[in-house]
Structures are given as C-alpha cells and as structure tokens.
Amino acid sequence: MSDAAILPIGAEAAPLLAALHAEAFAPTDRWGAEAIGLLLSLPGHFGLVAAPGDAPSGFALGRAAAGEAEVLTIAVRPDARRAGLGRALMRALMAEAARRGAADLFLEVSEANASARALYAGLGAAEAGRRRRYYADGSDALVLRIDLTRPGG
Ligand SMILES: CC(C)(COP(=O)(O)OP(=O)(O)OC[C@H]1O[C@@H](n2cnc3c(N)ncnc32)[C@H](O)[C@@H]1OP(=O)(O)O)[C@@H](O)C(=O)NCCC(=O)NCCS
C-alpha cells in the first residue's frame, strides 16, 4: 500500500471517522462524531484518512504544537488490516507533524496491544515512559516517542 492512498480530512467528515473508530475499537472504546469534529476544529489538530479504491478504511488524528506532536488515535477497519494502511497513515502523520515543525512525536499504547506496538516499533518508536494501569482492562500505557528529525525515522 502506498502513501498516495492517504488524504487530509477535516471536521466535516467526523461522522465517517466516528463510524471507523467504533468499528476498530468496539466494544471497549468509542469516540462520538461530536468529539471528533470538535478535536478537528481545534488549532494544531489534523486528520488523515486511508481510502484505497475510494473506500475509507482507516484514519489517524494528530496534533502538533510548540515543536512536539502527538498521535491522538489511529484505527484501521478490521477487514482492511495487515495491508500496510496503518503504516502508511503513521508515515503520513509523521510527515505532516514534521512539516508543522515538530521534532518529536509522542503516542500512548496499551502494553497489551501487540499489533500497534509492532507497528510503532517498526517506525523507530522508543519507550519514553509508562502509565501504570492506565486502561480499563488494567493494562499499563506505554508512552512512546518517535524522533522526527532522523532521516527515515
Ligand atoms: C494497529 C492498527 C492501526 C494497525 O493497522 P494495519 O493497517 O493492520 O497495520 P499495517 O498493515 O500497516 O502493519 C504494519 C506493521 O505493523 C505490525 N503489525 C500490524 N498488525 C500486526 C499484528 N496483528 N500482529 C503483529 N504485527 C502486526 C507489523 O510489523 C506490520 O508490518 P508487516 O505487515 O509488514 O509485518 C490496527 O491493528 C488497528 O486499527 N487496531 C485497533 C485500533 C488500535 O489498536 N489502534 C492503536 C491504538 S494505540
């Protein structure tokens, strides 16, 4: 899957993104369209969608301010996984964050989320901290950092 399938998306697409989020995270965690629309209208926030063959199949929300960026969420529909969309979304988010002046990209992931951890490890993410029993299932959150100044990072 090439990065060419990744497009910017704004608050007007919040209902679509909420549906994708519910599919990817259900039943544990849902973000409503209103919350996503609000996030995308805040300064420094941006959205990216993966739409291979014009079928929205995943998205990522990011935020960049004061030289640092954060992944707010990333999700790929269950039936579209392991096709490179998550990696393409992350690479596009990293490029957009760097374009907005960020040197570091931070994200949180459950230590129990093996697929997401493998995705981030492949992009050079390093553990920067840990929040004990952060998630509802009692798992720790790992705080990861990706150095955006490293070529190919
Ligand atoms: C995490 C997620 C976004 C990955 O999306 P994806 O499109 O399937 O990821 P990709 O196909 O781009 O995979 C990229 C790499 O990540 C790793 N990876 C992804 N899924 C994996 C899995 N189930 N098992 C092991 N490694 C996995 C692999 O290294 C993979 O590279 P490879 O396919 O060349 O081996 C997707 O599984 C998802 O939406 N999960 C539910 C929501 C979620 O957990 N979001 C992250 C919250 S922090």
mmCIF file of C-alpha atoms and ligand atoms in Angstrom:
data_model
loop_
_atom_site.group_PDB
_atom_site.id
_atom_site.type_symbol
_atom_site.label_atom_id
_atom_site.label_comp_id
_atom_site.label_asym_id
_atom_site.label_seq_id
_atom_site.Cartn_x
_atom_site.Cartn_y
_atom_site.Cartn_z
ATOM 1 C CA MET A 1 0.000 0.000 0.000
ATOM 2 C CA SER A 2 1.463 3.331 -0.989
ATOM 3 C CA ASP A 3 1.363 6.596 0.922
ATOM 4 C CA ALA A 4 -0.574 8.011 -2.055
ATOM 5 C CA ALA A 5 -3.764 6.492 -0.600
ATOM 6 C CA ILE A 6 -3.567 8.834 2.418
ATOM 7 C CA LEU A 7 -5.518 12.105 2.252
ATOM 8 C CA PRO A 8 -6.147 15.001 4.654
ATOM 9 C CA ILE A 9 -9.626 15.054 6.175
ATOM 10 C CA GLY A 10 -11.451 17.692 8.201
ATOM 11 C CA ALA A 11 -14.202 18.128 10.789
ATOM 12 C CA GLU A 12 -16.926 17.747 8.133
ATOM 13 C CA ALA A 13 -16.032 14.022 7.956
ATOM 14 C CA ALA A 14 -16.469 13.475 11.713
ATOM 15 C CA PRO A 15 -19.469 11.076 11.368
ATOM 16 C CA LEU A 16 -17.468 8.871 8.980
ATOM 17 C CA LEU A 17 -14.443 8.881 11.289
ATOM 18 C CA ALA A 18 -16.617 8.057 14.317
ATOM 19 C CA ALA A 19 -18.012 5.036 12.445
ATOM 20 C CA LEU A 20 -14.496 3.854 11.550
ATOM 21 C CA HIS A 21 -13.366 4.381 15.148
ATOM 22 C CA ALA A 22 -16.305 2.372 16.532
ATOM 23 C CA GLU A 23 -15.577 -0.496 14.135
ATOM 24 C CA ALA A 24 -11.886 -0.558 15.010
ATOM 25 C CA PHE A 25 -12.153 -0.192 18.802
ATOM 26 C CA ALA A 26 -15.578 -1.615 19.689
ATOM 27 C CA PRO A 27 -16.717 -2.597 22.193
ATOM 28 C CA THR A 28 -14.101 -1.093 24.503
ATOM 29 C CA ASP A 29 -13.823 2.487 23.387
ATOM 30 C CA ARG A 30 -15.903 4.783 21.192
ATOM 31 C CA TRP A 31 -15.382 8.381 20.207
ATOM 32 C CA GLY A 32 -18.545 10.185 19.073
ATOM 33 C CA ALA A 33 -18.777 12.289 15.924
ATOM 34 C CA GLU A 34 -19.208 15.404 18.034
ATOM 35 C CA ALA A 35 -15.970 14.797 19.933
ATOM 36 C CA ILE A 36 -14.021 14.062 16.735
ATOM 37 C CA GLY A 37 -15.485 17.127 14.998
ATOM 38 C CA LEU A 38 -14.516 19.289 17.958
ATOM 39 C CA LEU A 39 -10.971 17.905 18.013
ATOM 40 C CA LEU A 40 -10.513 18.568 14.304
ATOM 41 C CA SER A 41 -11.638 22.170 14.718
ATOM 42 C CA LEU A 42 -9.002 22.925 17.368
ATOM 43 C CA PRO A 43 -5.775 24.718 16.393
ATOM 44 C CA GLY A 44 -2.894 22.403 15.529
ATOM 45 C CA HIS A 45 -5.079 19.328 15.074
ATOM 46 C CA PHE A 46 -5.306 17.405 11.812
ATOM 47 C CA GLY A 47 -6.851 14.292 10.333
ATOM 48 C CA LEU A 48 -5.733 11.809 7.690
ATOM 49 C CA VAL A 49 -7.782 9.104 6.018
ATOM 50 C CA ALA A 50 -6.694 5.977 4.182
ATOM 51 C CA ALA A 51 -9.050 5.369 1.298
ATOM 52 C CA PRO A 52 -7.761 2.647 -1.011
ATOM 53 C CA GLY A 53 -10.059 2.359 -4.022
ATOM 54 C CA ASP A 54 -12.058 5.306 -2.625
ATOM 55 C CA ALA A 55 -13.259 3.196 0.327
ATOM 56 C CA PRO A 56 -12.400 4.911 3.644
ATOM 57 C CA SER A 57 -10.730 2.133 5.618
ATOM 58 C CA GLY A 58 -8.728 3.827 8.334
ATOM 59 C CA PHE A 59 -7.790 7.172 9.769
ATOM 60 C CA ALA A 60 -5.441 8.925 12.143
ATOM 61 C CA LEU A 61 -5.776 12.112 14.176
ATOM 62 C CA GLY A 62 -2.743 14.118 15.196
ATOM 63 C CA ARG A 63 -1.817 17.322 16.928
ATOM 64 C CA ALA A 64 1.323 19.421 16.546
ATOM 65 C CA ALA A 65 2.264 22.435 18.632
ATOM 66 C CA ALA A 66 5.406 24.050 20.015
ATOM 67 C CA GLY A 67 7.796 21.603 18.361
ATOM 68 C CA GLU A 68 6.065 18.454 19.627
ATOM 69 C CA ALA A 69 3.380 16.271 18.116
ATOM 70 C CA GLU A 70 1.044 13.573 19.362
ATOM 71 C CA VAL A 71 -0.948 10.750 17.806
ATOM 72 C CA LEU A 72 -4.470 11.143 19.220
ATOM 73 C CA THR A 73 -5.796 7.997 17.605
ATOM 74 C CA ILE A 74 -5.183 5.651 14.701
ATOM 75 C CA ALA A 75 -7.562 2.971 13.512
ATOM 76 C CA VAL A 76 -7.940 0.638 10.555
ATOM 77 C CA ARG A 77 -11.136 -1.348 9.853
ATOM 78 C CA PRO A 78 -10.717 -4.976 10.905
ATOM 79 C CA ASP A 79 -11.270 -6.258 7.346
ATOM 80 C CA ALA A 80 -8.580 -3.912 5.937
ATOM 81 C CA ARG A 81 -5.745 -4.733 8.348
ATOM 82 C CA ARG A 82 -2.296 -6.111 7.518
ATOM 83 C CA ALA A 83 -2.339 -4.359 4.134
ATOM 84 C CA GLY A 84 0.002 -1.542 5.107
ATOM 85 C CA LEU A 85 -2.643 1.119 5.795
ATOM 86 C CA GLY A 86 -1.672 1.638 9.435
ATOM 87 C CA ARG A 87 1.974 2.117 8.476
ATOM 88 C CA ALA A 88 1.033 4.473 5.619
ATOM 89 C CA LEU A 89 -1.174 6.516 7.970
ATOM 90 C CA MET A 90 1.619 6.737 10.538
ATOM 91 C CA ARG A 91 4.188 7.771 7.933
ATOM 92 C CA ALA A 92 1.840 10.469 6.608
ATOM 93 C CA LEU A 93 1.138 11.667 10.167
ATOM 94 C CA MET A 94 4.881 11.806 10.898
ATOM 95 C CA ALA A 95 5.472 13.807 7.694
ATOM 96 C CA GLU A 96 2.636 16.232 8.492
ATOM 97 C CA ALA A 97 3.861 16.680 12.088
ATOM 98 C CA ALA A 98 7.405 17.400 10.830
ATOM 99 C CA ARG A 99 6.007 19.812 8.240
ATOM 100 C CA ARG A 100 4.303 21.638 11.143
ATOM 101 C CA GLY A 101 7.641 21.956 12.915
ATOM 102 C CA ALA A 102 7.558 19.037 15.350
ATOM 103 C CA ALA A 103 10.830 17.307 16.233
ATOM 104 C CA ASP A 104 9.277 14.588 18.403
ATOM 105 C CA LEU A 105 6.093 12.576 18.020
ATOM 106 C CA PHE A 106 4.558 11.035 21.159
ATOM 107 C CA LEU A 107 1.884 8.376 21.458
ATOM 108 C CA GLU A 108 0.342 6.106 24.042
ATOM 109 C CA VAL A 109 -0.297 2.415 23.523
ATOM 110 C CA SER A 110 -1.504 -0.354 25.796
ATOM 111 C CA GLU A 111 1.256 -2.794 26.560
ATOM 112 C CA ALA A 112 -1.317 -5.487 25.669
ATOM 113 C CA ASN A 113 -1.797 -4.110 22.111
ATOM 114 C CA ALA A 114 0.720 -6.289 20.266
ATOM 115 C CA SER A 115 -0.253 -5.219 16.743
ATOM 116 C CA ALA A 116 0.009 -1.484 17.441
ATOM 117 C CA ARG A 117 3.264 -1.968 19.356
ATOM 118 C CA ALA A 118 4.738 -3.860 16.392
ATOM 119 C CA LEU A 119 3.623 -1.101 14.033
ATOM 120 C CA TYR A 120 5.260 1.614 16.147
ATOM 121 C CA ALA A 121 8.431 -0.385 16.771
ATOM 122 C CA GLY A 122 8.855 -0.709 13.008
ATOM 123 C CA LEU A 123 8.744 3.088 12.765
ATOM 124 C CA GLY A 124 11.534 3.571 15.291
ATOM 125 C CA ALA A 125 9.404 4.317 18.366
ATOM 126 C CA ALA A 126 11.233 4.121 21.696
ATOM 127 C CA GLU A 127 9.705 3.838 25.167
ATOM 128 C CA ALA A 128 9.710 7.201 26.936
ATOM 129 C CA GLY A 129 7.511 6.398 29.922
ATOM 130 C CA ARG A 130 4.796 4.201 31.387
ATOM 131 C CA ARG A 131 1.435 4.971 32.995
ATOM 132 C CA ARG A 132 0.504 2.173 35.396
ATOM 133 C CA ARG A 133 -2.956 0.567 34.987
ATOM 134 C CA TYR A 134 -3.992 3.347 32.636
ATOM 135 C CA TYR A 135 -6.563 1.395 30.630
ATOM 136 C CA ALA A 136 -9.931 -0.024 31.733
ATOM 137 C CA ASP A 137 -8.612 -3.604 31.401
ATOM 138 C CA GLY A 138 -5.865 -2.790 33.920
ATOM 139 C CA SER A 139 -3.049 -2.745 31.375
ATOM 140 C CA ASP A 140 -0.276 -0.162 31.502
ATOM 141 C CA ALA A 141 0.048 2.538 28.866
ATOM 142 C CA LEU A 142 3.454 2.821 27.263
ATOM 143 C CA VAL A 143 4.408 6.338 26.230
ATOM 144 C CA LEU A 144 6.422 6.093 23.021
ATOM 145 C CA ARG A 145 8.491 8.694 21.222
ATOM 146 C CA ILE A 146 9.446 8.858 17.563
ATOM 147 C CA ASP A 147 12.321 11.162 16.597
ATOM 148 C CA LEU A 148 11.094 13.078 13.552
ATOM 149 C CA THR A 149 14.490 14.631 12.870
ATOM 150 C CA ARG A 150 16.076 11.298 11.980
ATOM 151 C CA PRO A 151 16.014 10.655 8.226
ATOM 152 C CA GLY A 152 13.667 7.723 7.518
ATOM 153 C CA GLY A 153 12.608 7.873 11.229
HETATM 154 C C1 LIG B 1 -2.834 -1.025 14.997
HETATM 155 C C2 LIG B 1 -3.513 -0.918 13.617
HETATM 156 C C3 LIG B 1 -3.845 0.559 13.329
HETATM 157 C C4 LIG B 1 -2.529 -1.450 12.541
HETATM 158 O O1 LIG B 1 -3.103 -1.212 11.269
HETATM 159 P P1 LIG B 1 -2.741 -2.142 9.995
HETATM 160 O O2 LIG B 1 -3.238 -1.438 8.777
HETATM 161 O O3 LIG B 1 -3.229 -3.521 10.211
HETATM 162 O O4 LIG B 1 -1.139 -2.135 10.058
HETATM 163 P P2 LIG B 1 -0.137 -2.438 8.828
HETATM 164 O O5 LIG B 1 -0.764 -3.426 7.893
HETATM 165 O O6 LIG B 1 0.307 -1.155 8.242
HETATM 166 O O7 LIG B 1 1.058 -3.142 9.603
HETATM 167 C C5 LIG B 1 2.319 -2.522 9.710
HETATM 168 C C6 LIG B 1 3.194 -3.382 10.617
HETATM 169 O O8 LIG B 1 2.667 -3.403 11.947
HETATM 170 C C7 LIG B 1 2.858 -4.709 12.513
HETATM 171 N N1 LIG B 1 1.564 -5.344 12.730
HETATM 172 C C8 LIG B 1 0.339 -4.873 12.390
HETATM 173 N N2 LIG B 1 -0.628 -5.724 12.795
HETATM 174 C C9 LIG B 1 0.005 -6.754 13.399
HETATM 175 C C10 LIG B 1 -0.458 -7.946 14.033
HETATM 176 N N3 LIG B 1 -1.772 -8.241 14.112
HETATM 177 N N4 LIG B 1 0.475 -8.780 14.565
HETATM 178 C C11 LIG B 1 1.783 -8.498 14.508
HETATM 179 N N5 LIG B 1 2.288 -7.374 13.897
HETATM 180 C C12 LIG B 1 1.402 -6.515 13.365
HETATM 181 C C13 LIG B 1 3.667 -5.492 11.515
HETATM 182 O O9 LIG B 1 5.022 -5.247 11.785
HETATM 183 C C14 LIG B 1 3.239 -4.825 10.209
HETATM 184 O O10 LIG B 1 4.188 -4.980 9.188
HETATM 185 P P3 LIG B 1 4.090 -6.257 8.195
HETATM 186 O O11 LIG B 1 2.645 -6.417 7.798
HETATM 187 O O12 LIG B 1 4.981 -5.859 7.066
HETATM 188 O O13 LIG B 1 4.576 -7.419 9.009
HETATM 189 C C15 LIG B 1 -4.803 -1.783 13.557
HETATM 190 O O14 LIG B 1 -4.496 -3.097 14.008
HETATM 191 C C16 LIG B 1 -5.966 -1.245 14.394
HETATM 192 O O15 LIG B 1 -6.744 -0.412 13.926
HETATM 193 N N6 LIG B 1 -6.091 -1.742 15.635
HETATM 194 C C17 LIG B 1 -7.208 -1.341 16.512
HETATM 195 C C18 LIG B 1 -7.060 0.094 16.961
HETATM 196 C C19 LIG B 1 -5.740 0.304 17.689
HETATM 197 O O16 LIG B 1 -5.313 -0.529 18.478
HETATM 198 N N7 LIG B 1 -5.108 1.457 17.410
HETATM 199 C C20 LIG B 1 -3.845 1.823 18.036
HETATM 200 C C21 LIG B 1 -4.083 2.411 19.380
HETATM 201 S S1 LIG B 1 -2.558 2.936 20.137
#
